[in-house]
Tab-separated table of C-alpha atoms (C1' of nucleotides) in Angstrom:
chain	number	residue	atom	x	y	z
A	1	MET	CA	84.477	52.450	25.408
A	2	PRO	CA	82.097	54.265	27.577
A	3	GLU	CA	78.411	53.760	27.148
A	4	LEU	CA	75.669	55.182	29.341
A	5	PRO	CA	76.490	53.188	32.508
A	6	GLU	CA	80.177	54.093	32.346
A	7	VAL	CA	79.413	57.783	31.767
A	8	GLU	CA	76.893	57.763	34.607
A	9	THR	CA	79.479	56.110	36.883
A	10	VAL	CA	81.947	58.843	35.973
A	11	ARG	CA	79.339	61.533	36.618
A	12	GLN	CA	78.629	60.151	40.072
A	13	GLY	CA	82.344	60.144	40.811
A	14	LEU	CA	82.783	63.737	39.673
A	15	LEU	CA	79.674	65.058	41.403
A	16	PRO	CA	81.109	65.573	44.912
A	17	VAL	CA	84.269	67.349	43.713
A	18	MET	CA	82.858	69.234	40.742
A	19	GLN	CA	79.277	70.286	41.432
A	20	GLY	CA	79.310	73.497	43.445
A	21	ALA	CA	83.066	73.862	42.976
A	22	ARG	CA	84.983	76.504	41.039
A	23	PHE	CA	87.650	76.009	38.390
A	24	ILE	CA	90.809	77.454	39.978
A	25	GLN	CA	93.172	76.518	37.185
A	26	VAL	CA	92.710	74.658	33.920
A	27	ASP	CA	95.620	73.095	32.037
A	28	ALA	CA	95.051	71.944	28.471
A	29	HIS	CA	98.194	69.980	27.675
A	30	ARG	CA	96.805	68.843	24.337
A	31	GLY	CA	94.005	70.574	22.530
A	32	ASP	CA	93.774	68.240	19.535
A	33	LEU	CA	90.976	66.001	20.727
A	34	ARG	CA	88.179	64.882	18.423
A	35	TRP	CA	87.778	68.560	17.685
A	36	PRO	CA	90.376	71.135	18.680
A	37	LEU	CA	89.759	72.950	21.948
A	38	PRO	CA	89.262	76.691	21.521
A	39	LYS	CA	92.322	78.831	22.267
A	40	ASP	CA	90.611	80.497	25.204
A	41	PHE	CA	89.310	77.224	26.665
A	42	ALA	CA	91.106	77.582	30.004
A	43	GLN	CA	90.232	81.262	30.429
A	44	ARG	CA	86.550	80.604	29.831
A	45	LEU	CA	86.538	77.990	32.596
A	46	GLU	CA	88.788	79.545	35.223
A	47	GLY	CA	86.816	81.355	37.928
A	48	GLN	CA	83.531	79.716	36.903
A	49	THR	CA	81.488	77.599	39.274
A	50	VAL	CA	79.898	74.316	38.169
A	51	GLU	CA	76.306	74.820	39.157
A	52	ARG	CA	75.139	71.406	37.957
A	53	LEU	CA	76.756	68.315	36.449
A	54	ASP	CA	74.303	66.405	34.289
A	55	ARG	CA	74.422	63.553	31.833
A	56	ARG	CA	72.625	63.329	28.504
A	57	ALA	CA	73.151	60.014	26.708
A	58	LYS	CA	76.946	59.566	26.700
A	59	TYR	CA	77.630	63.280	27.218
A	60	LEU	CA	78.487	65.000	30.484
A	61	LEU	CA	77.146	68.534	30.806
A	62	ALA	CA	78.634	70.990	33.299
A	63	TYR	CA	76.447	74.083	33.686
A	64	LEU	CA	78.699	77.030	34.527
A	65	SER	CA	78.018	80.253	36.395
A	66	SER	CA	79.101	82.134	33.260
A	67	GLY	CA	76.017	80.882	31.439
A	68	GLU	CA	78.037	78.501	29.292
A	69	VAL	CA	77.800	74.724	29.334
A	70	LEU	CA	80.863	72.500	29.146
A	71	ILE	CA	79.975	69.464	27.029
A	72	MET	CA	82.286	66.476	27.515
A	73	HIS	CA	82.418	63.118	25.754
A	74	LEU	CA	84.742	60.211	26.532
A	75	GLY	CA	84.962	58.834	23.003
A	76	MET	CA	86.334	55.286	22.975
A	77	SER	CA	89.132	55.497	25.508
A	78	GLY	CA	88.502	58.564	27.673
A	79	SER	CA	88.449	58.563	31.468
A	80	PHE	CA	88.421	61.044	34.334
A	81	ARG	CA	90.567	60.613	37.397
A	82	VAL	CA	90.160	62.514	40.650
A	83	ALA	CA	93.053	63.157	42.994
A	84	GLN	CA	92.114	64.803	46.268
A	85	ALA	CA	94.323	67.151	48.248
A	86	ARG	CA	95.043	65.910	51.739
A	87	GLY	CA	93.690	68.143	54.482
A	88	ILE	CA	92.788	71.765	54.015
A	89	ARG	CA	94.878	73.539	51.441
A	90	ALA	CA	95.646	77.204	51.551
A	91	PRO	CA	94.431	79.314	48.640
A	92	GLY	CA	96.994	79.114	45.895
A	93	ALA	CA	98.368	75.811	47.137
A	94	TYR	CA	97.291	74.169	43.920
A	95	TYR	CA	100.479	75.472	42.358
A	96	HIS	CA	102.340	72.933	44.439
A	97	TRP	CA	100.305	69.993	43.323
A	98	PRO	CA	102.628	67.142	42.416
A	99	SER	CA	101.659	67.274	38.769
A	100	ARG	CA	103.074	64.145	37.206
A	101	HIS	CA	100.470	63.855	34.533
A	102	SER	CA	100.903	61.006	32.096
A	103	ALA	CA	101.264	61.337	28.345
A	104	HIS	CA	97.542	61.041	27.743
A	105	ASP	CA	96.297	63.382	30.471
A	106	HIS	CA	95.182	66.020	28.005
A	107	VAL	CA	93.169	68.316	30.265
A	108	GLU	CA	93.442	68.979	33.991
A	109	PHE	CA	90.956	70.820	36.213
A	110	HIS	CA	92.159	72.192	39.546
A	111	MET	CA	88.932	72.700	41.483
A	112	SER	CA	88.147	74.783	44.564
A	113	SER	CA	87.018	71.526	46.210
A	114	GLY	CA	90.694	70.632	46.416
A	115	ALA	CA	90.424	68.034	43.684
A	116	LEU	CA	92.617	67.646	40.654
A	117	ILE	CA	90.495	66.187	37.878
A	118	SER	CA	92.449	64.742	34.949
A	119	PHE	CA	90.977	63.843	31.590
A	120	ASN	CA	92.936	60.976	30.052
A	121	ASP	CA	92.249	59.745	26.518
A	122	PRO	CA	94.861	57.758	24.554
A	123	ARG	CA	92.904	57.620	21.289
A	124	ARG	CA	91.653	61.201	21.511
A	125	PHE	CA	88.169	60.404	20.173
A	126	GLY	CA	86.835	62.270	23.185
A	127	MET	CA	85.810	65.908	23.069
A	128	MET	CA	85.119	69.016	25.118
A	129	LYS	CA	83.099	71.935	23.887
A	130	LEU	CA	81.771	75.158	25.416
A	131	VAL	CA	78.401	76.467	24.298
A	132	PRO	CA	76.080	79.145	25.674
A	133	GLN	CA	73.303	77.551	27.682
A	134	ALA	CA	70.690	79.318	25.579
A	135	GLU	CA	72.022	77.535	22.499
A	136	LEU	CA	72.123	74.081	24.059
A	137	CYS	CA	68.802	73.097	22.524
A	138	ARG	CA	70.225	73.875	19.085
A	139	GLU	CA	73.526	72.101	19.730
A	140	PRO	CA	74.041	69.659	16.827
A	141	LEU	CA	75.683	67.044	19.064
A	142	LEU	CA	72.618	66.809	21.279
A	143	ARG	CA	69.719	67.914	19.147
A	144	ALA	CA	69.091	64.664	17.299
A	145	LEU	CA	69.503	62.381	20.308
A	146	GLY	CA	66.663	59.977	20.997
A	147	PRO	CA	65.097	59.402	24.420
A	148	GLU	CA	67.035	58.583	27.563
A	149	PRO	CA	66.532	54.834	27.961
A	150	LEU	CA	65.979	55.068	31.720
A	151	ALA	CA	63.363	57.806	31.462
A	152	ASP	CA	59.670	56.918	31.568
A	153	GLU	CA	59.178	58.402	28.119
A	154	PHE	CA	61.247	55.545	26.667
A	155	SER	CA	58.433	53.034	26.284
A	156	PRO	CA	57.541	50.062	24.053
A	157	HIS	CA	55.183	52.399	22.236
A	158	MET	CA	57.972	54.858	21.469
A	159	LEU	CA	60.467	52.164	20.453
A	160	ALA	CA	57.958	50.539	18.130
A	161	ARG	CA	57.230	53.889	16.539
A	162	SER	CA	60.900	54.681	15.854
A	163	CYS	CA	61.664	51.176	14.572
A	164	GLY	CA	58.429	50.651	12.698
A	165	ARG	CA	59.702	51.567	9.242
A	166	LYS	CA	63.360	50.615	9.663
A	167	GLN	CA	64.711	48.118	7.159
A	168	THR	CA	67.931	47.558	9.072
A	169	SER	CA	68.546	45.003	11.828
A	170	ILE	CA	67.288	45.578	15.361
A	171	LYS	CA	70.957	45.505	16.452
A	172	ALA	CA	71.845	48.438	14.204
A	173	ALA	CA	68.641	50.272	15.139
A	174	LEU	CA	69.380	50.118	18.868
A	175	LEU	CA	72.908	51.401	18.249
A	176	ASP	CA	71.397	54.392	16.433
A	177	GLN	CA	71.452	57.236	18.968
A	178	LYS	CA	68.384	58.779	17.315
A	179	VAL	CA	66.297	55.721	18.221
A	180	VAL	CA	67.440	55.525	21.831
A	181	SER	CA	70.458	57.332	23.203
A	182	GLY	CA	73.248	56.014	25.382
A	183	LEU	CA	73.424	52.404	24.248
A	184	GLY	CA	76.610	51.068	22.662
A	185	ASN	CA	77.802	47.722	21.398
A	186	ILE	CA	78.008	45.975	24.762
A	187	TYR	CA	74.621	46.892	26.159
A	188	VAL	CA	72.788	46.372	22.887
A	189	CYS	CA	74.154	42.813	22.735
A	190	GLU	CA	73.298	42.201	26.371
A	191	ALA	CA	69.792	43.667	26.124
A	192	LEU	CA	68.958	41.642	23.016
A	193	HIS	CA	70.044	38.464	24.777
A	194	ARG	CA	68.082	39.320	27.887
A	195	ALA	CA	64.994	39.952	25.763
A	196	ALA	CA	65.658	36.761	23.750
A	197	VAL	CA	65.487	38.759	20.509
A	198	SER	CA	67.806	37.938	17.619
A	199	PRO	CA	70.119	40.798	16.602
A	200	LYS	CA	69.527	39.822	12.953
A	201	ARG	CA	65.793	40.426	13.109
A	202	ARG	CA	64.506	43.351	11.047
A	203	ALA	CA	63.914	46.342	13.319
A	204	SER	CA	60.373	46.794	12.028
A	205	THR	CA	59.367	43.359	13.335
A	206	ILE	CA	59.079	44.634	16.904
A	207	ALA	CA	55.990	46.589	15.860
A	208	LYS	CA	52.597	45.307	14.811
A	209	ARG	CA	51.168	46.256	11.451
A	210	SER	CA	49.270	48.985	13.269
A	211	GLY	CA	52.553	50.458	14.500
A	212	LEU	CA	51.842	49.493	18.084
A	213	PRO	CA	54.464	47.519	20.030
A	214	ASN	CA	54.362	43.740	20.044
A	215	GLU	CA	55.637	41.426	22.773
A	216	ARG	CA	59.231	41.756	21.548
A	217	ALA	CA	59.194	45.538	21.903
A	218	ILE	CA	57.853	45.228	25.437
A	219	CYS	CA	60.553	42.714	26.381
A	220	LEU	CA	63.275	44.812	24.758
A	221	VAL	CA	62.423	48.006	26.606
A	222	GLU	CA	62.297	46.110	29.872
A	223	ALA	CA	65.619	44.391	29.100
A	224	ILE	CA	67.360	47.634	28.125
A	225	LYS	CA	66.317	49.354	31.343
A	226	ALA	CA	67.226	46.347	33.487
A	227	VAL	CA	70.670	45.872	31.921
A	228	LEU	CA	71.530	49.548	32.227
A	229	ARG	CA	70.390	49.726	35.843
A	230	ALA	CA	72.398	46.641	36.758
A	231	ALA	CA	75.476	47.993	34.959
A	232	ILE	CA	75.270	51.374	36.703
A	233	LYS	CA	74.939	49.573	40.019
A	234	ALA	CA	78.116	47.628	39.181
A	235	GLY	CA	80.035	50.787	38.282
A	236	GLY	CA	80.025	50.056	34.552
A	237	SER	CA	82.077	47.566	32.530
A	238	SER	CA	85.879	47.651	32.415
A	239	LEU	CA	87.350	45.936	29.376
A	240	ARG	CA	90.512	47.944	29.028
A	241	ASP	CA	90.002	51.674	29.514
A	242	HIS	CA	87.024	52.329	31.732
A	243	ARG	CA	87.851	53.306	35.290
A	244	ARG	CA	85.826	54.929	38.010
A	245	THR	CA	87.112	58.360	38.998
A	246	ASP	CA	88.996	56.810	41.934
A	247	GLY	CA	90.798	54.467	39.538
A	248	ALA	CA	88.809	51.379	40.514
A	249	LEU	CA	87.537	49.041	37.819
A	250	GLY	CA	83.864	48.600	37.044
A	251	ASP	CA	82.417	45.164	37.716
A	252	PHE	CA	79.723	44.593	35.129
A	253	GLN	CA	82.016	42.758	32.675
A	254	HIS	CA	81.750	39.777	35.030
A	255	GLU	CA	78.000	39.765	34.432
A	256	PHE	CA	78.102	39.714	30.634
A	257	CYS	CA	75.918	36.979	29.210
A	258	VAL	CA	77.137	37.241	25.608
A	259	TYR	CA	79.497	40.168	24.994
A	260	ASP	CA	83.011	38.900	24.190
A	261	ARG	CA	81.936	35.368	25.074
A	262	ALA	CA	82.003	33.662	21.666
A	263	GLY	CA	82.318	29.898	22.030
A	264	GLU	CA	81.022	29.826	25.591
A	265	PRO	CA	77.736	28.179	26.549
A	266	CYS	CA	74.659	30.396	26.736
A	267	PRO	CA	74.005	31.173	30.404
A	268	ARG	CA	70.227	30.995	30.008
A	269	ALA	CA	68.940	28.080	32.061
A	270	GLY	CA	68.260	25.050	29.893
A	271	CYS	CA	69.224	26.744	26.631
A	272	GLY	CA	72.363	24.809	25.738
A	273	GLY	CA	73.326	27.116	22.856
A	274	ILE	CA	76.846	28.334	22.115
A	275	ILE	CA	77.474	32.102	21.928
A	276	LYS	CA	78.322	33.197	18.405
A	277	ARG	CA	80.113	36.263	17.044
A	278	ILE	CA	78.969	37.839	13.789
A	279	VAL	CA	79.649	41.224	12.193
A	280	GLN	CA	76.799	43.654	11.575
A	281	ALA	CA	77.353	47.088	10.065
A	282	GLY	CA	81.062	46.613	10.659
A	283	ARG	CA	80.772	45.832	14.364
A	284	SER	CA	80.917	42.632	16.369
A	285	THR	CA	77.640	41.179	17.576
A	286	PHE	CA	77.553	38.446	20.204
A	287	PHE	CA	74.390	36.404	20.607
A	288	CYS	CA	72.931	32.977	21.242
A	289	PRO	CA	71.496	31.515	18.041
A	290	VAL	CA	69.346	29.081	20.055
A	291	CYS	CA	67.347	31.239	22.470
A	292	GLN	CA	67.417	34.592	20.643
A	293	LYS	CA	64.606	34.474	18.076
B	1	DC	C1'	65.990	60.137	3.798
B	2	DC	C1'	68.366	55.609	4.740
B	3	DG	C1'	72.046	52.349	5.575
B	4	DC	C1'	76.672	51.164	5.051
B	5	DG	C1'	81.684	51.686	5.110
B	6	DG	C1'	85.681	54.575	5.886
B	7	DG	C1'	88.165	57.433	8.816
B	8	DC	C1'	89.738	59.408	13.001
B	9	DC	C1'	93.733	57.644	16.847
B	10	DT	C1'	96.545	54.612	20.046
B	11	DG	C1'	97.516	50.280	22.267
B	12	DA	C1'	96.885	45.372	23.272
B	13	DG	C1'	97.246	40.864	21.799
B	14	DA	C1'	97.973	37.153	18.410
B	15	DG	C1'	100.814	34.975	15.109
B	16	DC	C1'	105.068	34.447	12.775
C	1	DT	C1'	112.667	40.022	21.036
C	2	DG	C1'	110.328	42.365	17.381
C	3	DC	C1'	107.680	42.907	13.454
C	4	DT	C1'	102.963	42.987	11.276
C	5	DC	C1'	98.260	42.403	11.430
C	6	DT	C1'	93.694	42.737	13.572
C	7	DC	C1'	90.670	44.558	16.648
C	8	DA	C1'	88.560	47.746	20.241
C	9	DG	C1'	83.290	50.299	24.267
C	10	DG	C1'	81.944	56.154	19.473
C	11	DC	C1'	80.590	59.159	16.211
C	12	DC	C1'	80.862	62.116	11.892
C	13	DC	C1'	80.760	62.184	7.032
C	14	DG	C1'	80.277	60.950	2.267
C	15	DC	C1'	78.601	57.673	-0.999
C	16	DG	C1'	75.192	54.996	-3.536
DNA sequence: CCGCGGGCCTGAGAGC
DNA sequence: TGCTCTCAGGCCCGCG
């Protein structure tokens, strides 16, 4: 489920209760996530303060006072929920928290901020991992990630360079986290529509023979940034699983132009096309065959 | 190295 | 009502 805007929405929801707060108690009800949690997972967190909560692509990174970093990923169906204690709670009062966690609340953080943070993930494609901060740059999960799409370094020049020799479709290339990180199926479809670029086009055709970006690369970079910014502003897209940390739905699904809209008219003014669904590299692509060239 | 397809899981929805 | 089938927002791995 969660792509960059959903993960960023979650980060913003966790920030006030997690950053600067200490793990008082950690309950790992189920350790068999994408990869098994280490046996001493709770012990390594308890007593540590979260000095910073960052996001890299679709990963959340909690920098701990112990010098370790807690890496978290939501997989396809993961979500975080924050419950806040009412009023000031005495030290130790967390023991009396009405803990009625549901079947898929696999990990719970009791924070010194008074918040109970629950990680819920029915499909268990999500993950949590602890690594020493000094080894973060060598972490295999993060090392190969391409640029952050909202950073200035993600430019038409850079996109053209990474797509220049790719034989695959531009759709598949943009889903490749080494090309640009944080995009998933929804936002790739939406960005391609916004840029009026066909998902079937060969990735290399957004670069000139010289390797420099052409007009399509310029439009694509602009479209990717614009779609992501709008989606973050809307709190992400809720199809089935994504929730903000207060349980509210995101709103961006109402602004989809093509995703999950097969058979509907293209919303581009004067286009008149009908949104089509095709399968590329085993995944659904939604696009307008009339205006996306 | 590259690109594709399978696999990991559960749940929702469609069709019978 | 209930069964079976398909599909889902991600990512790793092995194959050709």
